[in-house]
GROMACS .gro file of N, CA and C in nm:
model
  534
    1MET      N    1   0.429 -11.940   8.296
    1MET     CA    2   0.450 -12.074   8.217
    1MET      C    3   0.548 -12.022   8.122
    2PRO      N    4   0.632 -12.182   8.094
    2PRO     CA    5   0.725 -12.174   8.005
    2PRO      C    6   0.639 -12.171   7.865
    3THR      N    7   0.728 -12.115   7.753
    3THR     CA    8   0.690 -12.092   7.633
    3THR      C    9   0.717 -12.224   7.593
    4ASP      N   10   0.746 -12.309   7.552
    4ASP     CA   11   0.728 -12.431   7.513
    4ASP      C   12   0.580 -12.483   7.541
    5ASP      N   13   0.559 -12.477   7.676
    5ASP     CA   14   0.420 -12.548   7.734
    5ASP      C   15   0.343 -12.415   7.647
    6LEU      N   16   0.336 -12.314   7.639
    6LEU     CA   17   0.201 -12.267   7.585
    6LEU      C   18   0.223 -12.252   7.434
    7ALA      N   19   0.311 -12.315   7.376
    7ALA     CA   20   0.336 -12.333   7.220
    7ALA      C   21   0.273 -12.424   7.202
    8ALA      N   22   0.296 -12.535   7.294
    8ALA     CA   23   0.226 -12.682   7.267
    8ALA      C   24   0.035 -12.670   7.284
    9ARG      N   25   0.012 -12.603   7.400
    9ARG     CA   26  -0.104 -12.585   7.430
    9ARG      C   27  -0.171 -12.508   7.354
   10ALA      N   28  -0.087 -12.389   7.270
   10ALA     CA   29  -0.170 -12.314   7.164
   10ALA      C   30  -0.177 -12.395   7.054
   11ALA      N   31  -0.094 -12.484   7.010
   11ALA     CA   32  -0.108 -12.594   6.877
   11ALA      C   33  -0.245 -12.663   6.908
   12ARG      N   34  -0.272 -12.717   6.997
   12ARG     CA   35  -0.406 -12.758   7.014
   12ARG      C   36  -0.528 -12.713   6.995
   13VAL      N   37  -0.526 -12.582   7.004
   13VAL     CA   38  -0.647 -12.488   7.018
   13VAL      C   39  -0.690 -12.482   6.867
   14ARG      N   40  -0.779 -12.511   6.853
   14ARG     CA   41  -0.944 -12.509   6.732
   14ARG      C   42  -1.002 -12.441   6.717
   15LEU      N   43  -1.037 -12.365   6.875
   15LEU     CA   44  -1.169 -12.313   6.878
   15LEU      C   45  -1.147 -12.158   6.960
   16LEU      N   46  -1.183 -12.059   6.942
   16LEU     CA   47  -1.148 -11.937   7.026
   16LEU      C   48  -1.279 -11.914   7.058
   17LEU      N   49  -1.305 -11.873   7.211
   17LEU     CA   50  -1.432 -11.865   7.227
   17LEU      C   51  -1.462 -11.719   7.311
   18LEU      N   52  -1.521 -11.639   7.254
   18LEU     CA   53  -1.532 -11.490   7.331
   18LEU      C   54  -1.636 -11.474   7.410
   19ASP      N   55  -1.648 -11.368   7.487
   19ASP     CA   56  -1.714 -11.292   7.537
   19ASP      C   57  -1.739 -11.176   7.436
   20VAL      N   58  -1.837 -11.101   7.468
   20VAL     CA   59  -1.874 -10.962   7.396
   20VAL      C   60  -1.834 -10.860   7.451
   21ASP      N   61  -1.938 -10.833   7.587
   21ASP     CA   62  -1.905 -10.674   7.621
   21ASP      C   63  -1.799 -10.686   7.704
   22GLY      N   64  -1.695 -10.583   7.682
   22GLY     CA   65  -1.574 -10.585   7.724
   22GLY      C   66  -1.491 -10.627   7.679
   23VAL      N   67  -1.504 -10.717   7.544
   23VAL     CA   68  -1.403 -10.825   7.513
   23VAL      C   69  -1.388 -10.774   7.361
   24LEU      N   70  -1.490 -10.796   7.269
   24LEU     CA   71  -1.512 -10.730   7.113
   24LEU      C   72  -1.546 -10.594   7.166
   25THR      N   73  -1.622 -10.526   7.268
   25THR     CA   74  -1.642 -10.396   7.266
   25THR      C   75  -1.600 -10.350   7.394
   26ASP      N   76  -1.594 -10.211   7.387
   26ASP     CA   77  -1.517 -10.157   7.545
   26ASP      C   78  -1.608 -10.180   7.660
   27GLY      N   79  -1.703 -10.253   7.669
   27GLY     CA   80  -1.795 -10.270   7.746
   27GLY      C   81  -1.921 -10.182   7.803
   28ARG      N   82  -1.913 -10.055   7.709
   28ARG     CA   83  -2.021  -9.978   7.734
   28ARG      C   84  -2.149 -10.006   7.705
   29ILE      N   85  -2.221  -9.997   7.764
   29ILE     CA   86  -2.378 -10.009   7.714
   29ILE      C   87  -2.440  -9.892   7.660
   30VAL      N   88  -2.498  -9.838   7.528
   30VAL     CA   89  -2.517  -9.739   7.502
   30VAL      C   90  -2.659  -9.741   7.417
   31TYR      N   91  -2.777  -9.697   7.450
   31TYR     CA   92  -2.890  -9.702   7.421
   31TYR      C   93  -2.925  -9.564   7.287
   32ALA      N   94  -3.001  -9.586   7.199
   32ALA     CA   95  -3.043  -9.496   7.119
   32ALA      C   96  -3.165  -9.449   7.171
   33ASP      N   97  -3.184  -9.331   7.118
   33ASP     CA   98  -3.330  -9.265   7.144
   33ASP      C   99  -3.449  -9.366   7.117
   34ASP      N  100  -3.429  -9.448   7.014
   34ASP     CA  101  -3.565  -9.568   6.987
   34ASP      C  102  -3.554  -9.664   7.108
   35GLY      N  103  -3.452  -9.662   7.170
   35GLY     CA  104  -3.401  -9.781   7.261
   35GLY      C  105  -3.344  -9.884   7.243
   36ALA      N  106  -3.299  -9.868   7.084
   36ALA     CA  107  -3.222  -9.992   7.025
   36ALA      C  108  -3.064  -9.946   7.134
   37GLU      N  109  -3.008 -10.097   7.125
   37GLU     CA  110  -2.893 -10.086   7.164
   37GLU      C  111  -2.761 -10.073   7.089
   38VAL      N  112  -2.669  -9.983   7.099
   38VAL     CA  113  -2.568  -9.948   7.007
   38VAL      C  114  -2.423 -10.037   7.040
   39LYS      N  115  -2.382 -10.080   6.981
   39LYS     CA  116  -2.236 -10.167   7.036
   39LYS      C  117  -2.139 -10.117   6.883
   40ARG      N  118  -2.014 -10.107   6.956
   40ARG     CA  119  -1.904 -10.057   6.837
   40ARG      C  120  -1.787 -10.156   6.859
   41PHE      N  121  -1.751 -10.206   6.726
   41PHE     CA  122  -1.675 -10.336   6.718
   41PHE      C  123  -1.549 -10.278   6.667
   42HIS      N  124  -1.448 -10.332   6.700
   42HIS     CA  125  -1.308 -10.266   6.631
   42HIS      C  126  -1.268 -10.354   6.529
   43VAL      N  127  -1.263 -10.297   6.374
   43VAL     CA  128  -1.228 -10.365   6.237
   43VAL      C  129  -1.114 -10.460   6.282
   44ARG      N  130  -1.011 -10.417   6.344
   44ARG     CA  131  -0.896 -10.513   6.360
   44ARG      C  132  -0.976 -10.647   6.414
   45ASP      N  133  -0.998 -10.647   6.553
   45ASP     CA  134  -1.087 -10.755   6.583
   45ASP      C  135  -1.136 -10.826   6.467
   46GLY      N  136  -1.208 -10.794   6.375
   46GLY     CA  137  -1.247 -10.855   6.260
   46GLY      C  138  -1.170 -10.920   6.153
   47SER      N  139  -1.076 -10.855   6.113
   47SER     CA  140  -0.981 -10.915   6.051
   47SER      C  141  -0.913 -10.996   6.093
   48GLY      N  142  -0.869 -10.976   6.226
   48GLY     CA  143  -0.802 -11.095   6.317
   48GLY      C  144  -0.890 -11.214   6.291
   49LEU      N  145  -1.006 -11.227   6.329
   49LEU     CA  146  -1.107 -11.338   6.322
   49LEU      C  147  -1.117 -11.371   6.161
   50LYS      N  148  -1.107 -11.295   6.071
   50LYS     CA  149  -1.072 -11.346   5.917
   50LYS      C  150  -0.959 -11.436   5.930
   51PHE      N  151  -0.846 -11.421   5.976
   51PHE     CA  152  -0.717 -11.451   5.969
   51PHE      C  153  -0.744 -11.601   6.019
   52TRP      N  154  -0.778 -11.546   6.145
   52TRP     CA  155  -0.814 -11.704   6.228
   52TRP      C  156  -0.880 -11.800   6.114
   53ARG      N  157  -1.001 -11.781   6.110
   53ARG     CA  158  -1.089 -11.862   6.038
   53ARG      C  159  -1.026 -11.911   5.887
   54ASP      N  160  -0.964 -11.819   5.832
   54ASP     CA  161  -0.874 -11.879   5.709
   54ASP      C  162  -0.736 -11.976   5.707
   55ALA      N  163  -0.687 -11.965   5.872
   55ALA     CA  164  -0.613 -12.097   5.915
   55ALA      C  165  -0.692 -12.194   5.945
   56GLY      N  166  -0.786 -12.231   5.921
   56GLY     CA  167  -0.897 -12.333   5.972
   56GLY      C  168  -0.936 -12.354   6.084
   57LYS      N  169  -0.928 -12.254   6.153
   57LYS     CA  170  -0.985 -12.284   6.288
   57LYS      C  171  -1.127 -12.190   6.341
   58ARG      N  172  -1.201 -12.244   6.412
   58ARG     CA  173  -1.300 -12.171   6.448
   58ARG      C  174  -1.330 -12.069   6.556
   59ALA      N  175  -1.437 -11.997   6.576
   59ALA     CA  176  -1.483 -11.885   6.697
   59ALA      C  177  -1.586 -11.896   6.673
   60ALA      N  178  -1.620 -11.876   6.829
   60ALA     CA  179  -1.758 -11.882   6.883
   60ALA      C  180  -1.794 -11.748   6.999
   61VAL      N  181  -1.916 -11.730   7.046
   61VAL     CA  182  -1.968 -11.641   7.140
   61VAL      C  183  -2.040 -11.722   7.245
   62VAL      N  184  -2.015 -11.650   7.347
   62VAL     CA  185  -2.090 -11.686   7.458
   62VAL      C  186  -2.101 -11.532   7.561
   63SER      N  187  -2.209 -11.505   7.567
   63SER     CA  188  -2.241 -11.360   7.623
   63SER      C  189  -2.352 -11.375   7.704
   64GLY      N  190  -2.335 -11.294   7.831
   64GLY     CA  191  -2.432 -11.268   7.916
   64GLY      C  192  -2.550 -11.201   7.883
   65ARG      N  193  -2.506 -11.120   7.772
   65ARG     CA  194  -2.637 -11.039   7.733
   65ARG      C  195  -2.682 -11.077   7.586
   66SER      N  196  -2.771 -11.016   7.527
   66SER     CA  197  -2.813 -11.029   7.398
   66SER      C  198  -2.841 -10.887   7.320
   67SER      N  199  -2.788 -10.909   7.217
   67SER     CA  200  -2.798 -10.767   7.102
   67SER      C  201  -2.837 -10.847   6.986
   68PRO      N  202  -2.919 -10.778   6.914
   68PRO     CA  203  -2.898 -10.790   6.748
   68PRO      C  204  -2.802 -10.737   6.675
   69ALA      N  205  -2.707 -10.665   6.738
   69ALA     CA  206  -2.574 -10.609   6.670
   69ALA      C  207  -2.457 -10.709   6.701
   70VAL      N  208  -2.471 -10.802   6.799
   70VAL     CA  209  -2.411 -10.897   6.817
   70VAL      C  210  -2.416 -11.010   6.692
   71THR      N  211  -2.557 -11.059   6.658
   71THR     CA  212  -2.582 -11.144   6.600
   71THR      C  213  -2.541 -11.110   6.452
   72ARG      N  214  -2.560 -10.993   6.434
   72ARG     CA  215  -2.554 -10.943   6.270
   72ARG      C  216  -2.382 -10.964   6.286
   73ARG      N  217  -2.324 -10.865   6.366
   73ARG     CA  218  -2.148 -10.862   6.334
   73ARG      C  219  -2.076 -11.016   6.333
   74MET      N  220  -2.141 -11.100   6.406
   74MET     CA  221  -2.073 -11.241   6.431
   74MET      C  222  -2.128 -11.286   6.325
   75ALA      N  223  -2.229 -11.300   6.223
   75ALA     CA  224  -2.284 -11.345   6.126
   75ALA      C  225  -2.202 -11.294   5.980
   76GLU      N  226  -2.152 -11.149   6.013
   76GLU     CA  227  -2.078 -11.094   5.901
   76GLU      C  228  -1.908 -11.183   5.921
   77LEU      N  229  -1.884 -11.216   6.020
   77LEU     CA  230  -1.743 -11.273   6.067
   77LEU      C  231  -1.758 -11.401   6.009
   78GLY      N  232  -1.876 -11.454   6.041
   78GLY     CA  233  -1.848 -11.603   6.016
   78GLY      C  234  -1.829 -11.684   6.161
   79VAL      N  235  -1.857 -11.637   6.260
   79VAL     CA  236  -1.840 -11.666   6.372
   79VAL      C  237  -1.952 -11.766   6.433
   80GLY      N  238  -1.949 -11.861   6.478
   80GLY     CA  239  -2.067 -11.938   6.531
   80GLY      C  240  -2.022 -12.107   6.585
   81PRO      N  241  -2.097 -12.136   6.686
   81PRO     CA  242  -2.216 -12.055   6.721
   81PRO      C  243  -2.216 -11.959   6.830
   82VAL      N  244  -2.320 -11.868   6.830
   82VAL     CA  245  -2.303 -11.770   6.909
   82VAL      C  246  -2.434 -11.765   7.026
   83LEU      N  247  -2.406 -11.796   7.129
   83LEU     CA  248  -2.486 -11.804   7.245
   83LEU      C  249  -2.517 -11.681   7.328
   84GLN      N  250  -2.617 -11.634   7.309
   84GLN     CA  251  -2.648 -11.493   7.405
   84GLN      C  252  -2.744 -11.514   7.515
   85ALA      N  253  -2.759 -11.425   7.593
   85ALA     CA  254  -2.840 -11.418   7.710
   85ALA      C  255  -2.798 -11.551   7.834
   86GLN      N  256  -2.692 -11.564   7.837
   86GLN     CA  257  -2.635 -11.671   7.927
   86GLN      C  258  -2.573 -11.630   8.044
   87ALA      N  259  -2.634 -11.609   8.134
   87ALA     CA  260  -2.622 -11.584   8.278
   87ALA      C  261  -2.507 -11.670   8.329
   88ASP      N  262  -2.516 -11.816   8.339
   88ASP     CA  263  -2.422 -11.879   8.370
   88ASP      C  264  -2.369 -11.990   8.245
   89LYS      N  265  -2.232 -11.911   8.222
   89LYS     CA  266  -2.159 -11.961   8.106
   89LYS      C  267  -2.123 -12.078   8.084
   90VAL      N  268  -2.095 -12.202   8.218
   90VAL     CA  269  -2.054 -12.294   8.218
   90VAL      C  270  -2.129 -12.384   8.118
   91PRO      N  271  -2.273 -12.371   8.125
   91PRO     CA  272  -2.357 -12.491   8.070
   91PRO      C  273  -2.327 -12.461   7.917
   92ALA      N  274  -2.285 -12.291   7.906
   92ALA     CA  275  -2.304 -12.267   7.758
   92ALA      C  276  -2.204 -12.333   7.700
   93PHE      N  277  -2.075 -12.322   7.751
   93PHE     CA  278  -1.960 -12.332   7.732
   93PHE      C  279  -1.947 -12.499   7.682
   94GLY      N  280  -2.038 -12.578   7.755
   94GLY     CA  281  -2.051 -12.736   7.703
   94GLY      C  282  -2.113 -12.719   7.614
   95ARG      N  283  -2.216 -12.642   7.567
   95ARG     CA  284  -2.300 -12.667   7.434
   95ARG      C  285  -2.206 -12.644   7.347
   96VAL      N  286  -2.126 -12.523   7.352
   96VAL     CA  287  -2.038 -12.508   7.253
   96VAL      C  288  -1.956 -12.633   7.185
   97LEU      N  289  -1.880 -12.669   7.321
   97LEU     CA  290  -1.792 -12.794   7.295
   97LEU      C  291  -1.857 -12.905   7.226
   98ALA      N  292  -1.985 -12.924   7.260
   98ALA     CA  293  -2.069 -13.026   7.192
   98ALA      C  294  -2.100 -13.015   7.011
   99GLU      N  295  -2.120 -12.892   7.015
   99GLU     CA  296  -2.200 -12.814   6.897
   99GLU      C  297  -2.045 -12.844   6.780
  100VAL      N  298  -1.932 -12.788   6.815
  100VAL     CA  299  -1.834 -12.781   6.745
  100VAL      C  300  -1.720 -12.875   6.718
  101GLY      N  301  -1.774 -12.963   6.824
  101GLY     CA  302  -1.687 -13.106   6.825
  101GLY      C  303  -1.536 -13.099   6.892
  102VAL      N  304  -1.483 -13.022   6.997
  102VAL     CA  305  -1.385 -12.994   7.022
  102VAL      C  306  -1.397 -13.046   7.185
  103THR      N  307  -1.261 -13.032   7.280
  103THR     CA  308  -1.251 -13.062   7.398
  103THR      C  309  -1.228 -12.916   7.479
  104ALA      N  310  -1.223 -12.918   7.597
  104ALA     CA  311  -1.190 -12.766   7.635
  104ALA      C  312  -1.024 -12.761   7.614
  105ALA      N  313  -0.971 -12.868   7.600
  105ALA     CA  314  -0.812 -12.828   7.591
  105ALA      C  315  -0.784 -12.795   7.469
  106GLU      N  316  -0.889 -12.757   7.350
  106GLU     CA  317  -0.889 -12.740   7.230
  106GLU      C  318  -0.925 -12.592   7.209
  107VAL      N  319  -0.955 -12.539   7.324
  107VAL     CA  320  -1.003 -12.399   7.359
  107VAL      C  321  -0.937 -12.283   7.425
  108CYS      N  322  -0.897 -12.189   7.334
  108CYS     CA  323  -0.864 -12.056   7.392
  108CYS      C  324  -0.992 -11.979   7.395
  109ALA      N  325  -1.006 -11.953   7.530
  109ALA     CA  326  -1.118 -11.815   7.586
  109ALA      C  327  -1.057 -11.693   7.614
  110VAL      N  328  -1.125 -11.594   7.570
  110VAL     CA  329  -1.122 -11.451   7.626
  110VAL      C  330  -1.245 -11.409   7.685
  111GLY      N  331  -1.181 -11.300   7.817
  111GLY     CA  332  -1.279 -11.275   7.897
  111GLY      C  333  -1.246 -11.161   7.947
  112ASP      N  334  -1.332 -11.083   8.033
  112ASP     CA  335  -1.290 -10.970   8.076
  112ASP      C  336  -1.345 -10.951   8.250
  113ASP      N  337  -1.435 -11.033   8.277
  113ASP     CA  338  -1.486 -10.996   8.413
  113ASP      C  339  -1.525 -11.139   8.485
  114LEU      N  340  -1.567 -11.150   8.616
  114LEU     CA  341  -1.590 -11.263   8.679
  114LEU      C  342  -1.682 -11.360   8.604
  115PRO      N  343  -1.816 -11.331   8.546
  115PRO     CA  344  -1.871 -11.436   8.479
  115PRO      C  345  -1.808 -11.542   8.389
  116ASP      N  346  -1.691 -11.466   8.357
  116ASP     CA  347  -1.599 -11.508   8.245
  116ASP      C  348  -1.537 -11.636   8.309
  117LEU      N  349  -1.475 -11.609   8.436
  117LEU     CA  350  -1.361 -11.700   8.528
  117LEU      C  351  -1.414 -11.833   8.483
  118PRO      N  352  -1.520 -11.882   8.533
  118PRO     CA  353  -1.518 -12.070   8.541
  118PRO      C  354  -1.477 -12.070   8.353
  119VAL      N  355  -1.542 -12.015   8.273
  119VAL     CA  356  -1.463 -12.073   8.159
  119VAL      C  357  -1.350 -12.078   8.103
  120LEU      N  358  -1.268 -11.959   8.174
  120LEU     CA  359  -1.121 -11.942   8.132
  120LEU      C  360  -1.073 -12.017   8.238
  121LEU      N  361  -1.102 -12.073   8.315
  121LEU     CA  362  -1.048 -12.198   8.404
  121LEU      C  363  -1.039 -12.318   8.360
  122ARG      N  364  -1.162 -12.383   8.290
  122ARG     CA  365  -1.170 -12.486   8.227
  122ARG      C  366  -1.120 -12.481   8.059
  123ALA      N  367  -1.082 -12.383   8.021
  123ALA     CA  368  -1.017 -12.374   7.880
  123ALA      C  369  -0.885 -12.433   7.878
  124GLY      N  370  -0.834 -12.471   7.768
  124GLY     CA  371  -0.719 -12.494   7.758
  124GLY      C  372  -0.596 -12.370   7.749
  125LEU      N  373  -0.623 -12.239   7.707
  125LEU     CA  374  -0.575 -12.140   7.729
  125LEU      C  375  -0.682 -12.023   7.768
  126ALA      N  376  -0.633 -11.947   7.847
  126ALA     CA  377  -0.687 -11.854   7.866
  126ALA      C  378  -0.655 -11.685   7.848
  127VAL      N  379  -0.706 -11.614   7.801
  127VAL     CA  380  -0.665 -11.453   7.774
  127VAL      C  381  -0.754 -11.361   7.832
  128ALA      N  382  -0.680 -11.287   7.915
  128ALA     CA  383  -0.782 -11.187   7.969
  128ALA      C  384  -0.761 -11.028   7.881
  129VAL      N  385  -0.833 -10.948   7.875
  129VAL     CA  386  -0.808 -10.810   7.800
  129VAL      C  387  -0.756 -10.741   7.882
  130ALA      N  388  -0.678 -10.608   7.845
  130ALA     CA  389  -0.587 -10.542   7.971
  130ALA      C  390  -0.663 -10.473   8.078
  131ASP      N  391  -0.798 -10.446   8.038
  131ASP     CA  392  -0.886 -10.384   8.151
  131ASP      C  393  -0.975 -10.469   8.217
  132ALA      N  394  -0.939 -10.601   8.199
  132ALA     CA  395  -1.034 -10.693   8.231
  132ALA      C  396  -1.010 -10.695   8.451
  133ALA      N  397  -1.111 -10.747   8.508
  133ALA     CA  398  -1.119 -10.769   8.654
  133ALA      C  399  -0.941 -10.824   8.665
  134PRO      N  400  -0.914 -10.798   8.788
  134PRO     CA  401  -0.782 -10.801   8.837
  134PRO      C  402  -0.790 -10.986   8.861
  135GLU      N  403  -0.884 -11.055   8.920
  135GLU     CA  404  -0.894 -11.179   8.912
  135GLU      C  405  -0.917 -11.262   8.796
  136VAL      N  406  -0.978 -11.212   8.688
  136VAL     CA  407  -0.968 -11.257   8.541
  136VAL      C  408  -0.808 -11.283   8.511
  137ARG      N  409  -0.752 -11.143   8.528
  137ARG     CA  410  -0.626 -11.124   8.477
  137ARG      C  411  -0.514 -11.223   8.523
  138ALA      N  412  -0.525 -11.255   8.666
  138ALA     CA  413  -0.467 -11.345   8.732
  138ALA      C  414  -0.438 -11.457   8.696
  139ALA      N  415  -0.576 -11.509   8.649
  139ALA     CA  416  -0.592 -11.634   8.598
  139ALA      C  417  -0.574 -11.665   8.475
  140ALA      N  418  -0.515 -11.587   8.394
  140ALA     CA  419  -0.499 -11.587   8.229
  140ALA      C  420  -0.349 -11.614   8.214
  141ASP      N  421  -0.312 -11.707   8.090
  141ASP     CA  422  -0.238 -11.712   8.022
  141ASP      C  423  -0.149 -11.621   7.995
  142TYR      N  424  -0.246 -11.504   7.933
  142TYR     CA  425  -0.178 -11.397   7.845
  142TYR      C  426  -0.288 -11.290   7.895
  143VAL      N  427  -0.217 -11.176   7.889
  143VAL     CA  428  -0.311 -11.043   7.944
  143VAL      C  429  -0.257 -10.944   7.819
  144THR      N  430  -0.361 -10.914   7.739
  144THR     CA  431  -0.319 -10.855   7.631
  144THR      C  432  -0.265 -10.680   7.648
  145THR      N  433  -0.208 -10.608   7.610
  145THR     CA  434  -0.193 -10.489   7.635
  145THR      C  435  -0.313 -10.404   7.573
  146ALA      N  436  -0.398 -10.438   7.473
  146ALA     CA  437  -0.513 -10.368   7.450
  146ALA      C  438  -0.617 -10.386   7.516
  147PRO      N  439  -0.712 -10.269   7.582
  147PRO     CA  440  -0.838 -10.314   7.656
  147PRO      C  441  -0.933 -10.345   7.543
  148GLY      N  442  -1.051 -10.431   7.590
  148GLY     CA  443  -1.169 -10.463   7.517
  148GLY      C  444  -1.213 -10.356   7.435
  149GLY      N  445  -1.213 -10.408   7.322
  149GLY     CA  446  -1.307 -10.325   7.216
  149GLY      C  447  -1.184 -10.207   7.133
  150ALA      N  448  -1.080 -10.251   7.181
  150ALA     CA  449  -0.985 -10.163   7.116
  150ALA      C  450  -0.869 -10.257   7.064
  151GLY      N  451  -0.899 -10.378   7.001
  151GLY     CA  452  -0.799 -10.453   6.912
  151GLY      C  453  -0.754 -10.557   6.989
  152ALA      N  454  -0.843 -10.598   7.128
  152ALA     CA  455  -0.750 -10.699   7.226
  152ALA      C  456  -0.765 -10.843   7.167
  153VAL      N  457  -0.920 -10.879   7.073
  153VAL     CA  458  -0.913 -11.014   7.009
  153VAL      C  459  -0.787 -11.027   6.920
  154ARG      N  460  -0.766 -10.917   6.840
  154ARG     CA  461  -0.647 -10.938   6.724
  154ARG      C  462  -0.544 -10.954   6.776
  155GLU      N  463  -0.494 -10.885   6.901
  155GLU     CA  464  -0.400 -10.907   6.942
  155GLU      C  465  -0.378 -11.043   7.020
  156ALA      N  466  -0.477 -11.107   7.073
  156ALA     CA  467  -0.470 -11.279   7.112
  156ALA      C  468  -0.475 -11.373   7.019
  157ILE      N  469  -0.540 -11.310   6.901
  157ILE     CA  470  -0.522 -11.410   6.767
  157ILE      C  471  -0.370 -11.405   6.742
  158GLU      N  472  -0.311 -11.267   6.736
  158GLU     CA  473  -0.190 -11.279   6.695
  158GLU      C  474  -0.098 -11.337   6.778
  159TRP      N  475  -0.129 -11.343   6.928
  159TRP     CA  476  -0.021 -11.422   7.018
  159TRP      C  477  -0.033 -11.572   6.961
  160LEU      N  478  -0.176 -11.619   6.992
  160LEU     CA  479  -0.202 -11.725   6.950
  160LEU      C  480  -0.159 -11.807   6.841
  161MET      N  481  -0.111 -11.728   6.721
  161MET     CA  482  -0.092 -11.785   6.612
  161MET      C  483   0.048 -11.765   6.628
  162ALA      N  484   0.127 -11.673   6.672
  162ALA     CA  485   0.249 -11.653   6.672
  162ALA      C  486   0.334 -11.760   6.728
  163LEU      N  487   0.273 -11.816   6.830
  163LEU     CA  488   0.332 -11.950   6.914
  163LEU      C  489   0.348 -12.061   6.836
  164THR      N  490   0.245 -12.084   6.744
  164THR     CA  491   0.254 -12.185   6.651
  164THR      C  492   0.326 -12.158   6.498
  165GLY      N  493   0.379 -12.045   6.480
  165GLY     CA  494   0.439 -11.974   6.359
  165GLY      C  495   0.326 -11.996   6.276
  166GLU      N  496   0.193 -11.970   6.303
  166GLU     CA  497   0.127 -11.938   6.181
  166GLU      C  498   0.111 -11.802   6.162
  167TRP      N  499   0.137 -11.720   6.254
  167TRP     CA  500   0.137 -11.559   6.213
  167TRP      C  501   0.235 -11.536   6.085
  168ASP      N  502   0.320 -11.568   6.117
  168ASP     CA  503   0.456 -11.538   6.026
  168ASP      C  504   0.395 -11.560   5.888
  169ARG      N  505   0.338 -11.697   5.870
  169ARG     CA  506   0.269 -11.705   5.737
  169ARG      C  507   0.179 -11.599   5.694
  170VAL      N  508   0.075 -11.566   5.788
  170VAL     CA  509  -0.044 -11.447   5.756
  170VAL      C  510   0.063 -11.335   5.718
  171VAL      N  511   0.159 -11.295   5.780
  171VAL     CA  512   0.222 -11.167   5.744
  171VAL      C  513   0.312 -11.181   5.617
  172ALA      N  514   0.343 -11.289   5.603
  172ALA     CA  515   0.436 -11.332   5.462
  172ALA      C  516   0.347 -11.303   5.345
  173GLY      N  517   0.197 -11.372   5.353
  173GLY     CA  518   0.104 -11.347   5.249
  173GLY      C  519   0.070 -11.190   5.174
  174PHE      N  520   0.108 -11.127   5.307
  174PHE     CA  521   0.062 -10.985   5.288
  174PHE      C  522   0.198 -10.940   5.185
  175ARG      N  523   0.294 -10.970   5.269
  175ARG     CA  524   0.431 -10.911   5.176
  175ARG      C  525   0.454 -10.981   5.079
  176SER      N  526   0.402 -11.092   5.018
  176SER     CA  527   0.415 -11.128   4.878
  176SER      C  528   0.335 -11.083   4.784
  177ALA      N  529   0.219 -11.027   4.841
  177ALA     CA  530   0.117 -10.947   4.736
  177ALA      C  531   0.175 -10.801   4.711
  178ALA      N  532   0.248 -10.738   4.773
  178ALA     CA  533   0.322 -10.630   4.749
  178ALA      C  534   0.377 -10.637   4.648
   0.00000   0.00000   0.00000
């Protein structure tokens, strides 16, 4: 796709819609001895979400699984709505659109596996993480170089914000603080 078309589509994006396992995490499911599920989140994804929010944008989660760790981390980051245990992500996508008050064209969705594909195809922009399923990568407007759980969300945010010139302002703010 031409860059100018991507820039125009990126300028409309008001919501970043994220999957969790394989996007915000590396996709591994780890259980502690007490049965609790353990998830690892990358700190740069968190700071990227802060920069995104500071630019007046929203982020939400639609995940096929449910975990208290996701609830906690998304609350820390100010991400919401957070819809977990969503086997069919299309109705959940519709609920997020209604709750946030955006259209599908105003969403950039980030995914990694086939259950994410229907949402990626409906969103205004689609991002696949580097280690996504081949079909997901083929449907994406952008494929990150970082795999899920290793800063891929931050990379997607930088890409989106760079398309609209917002990333330069984020970086300039830190340079002027030096």
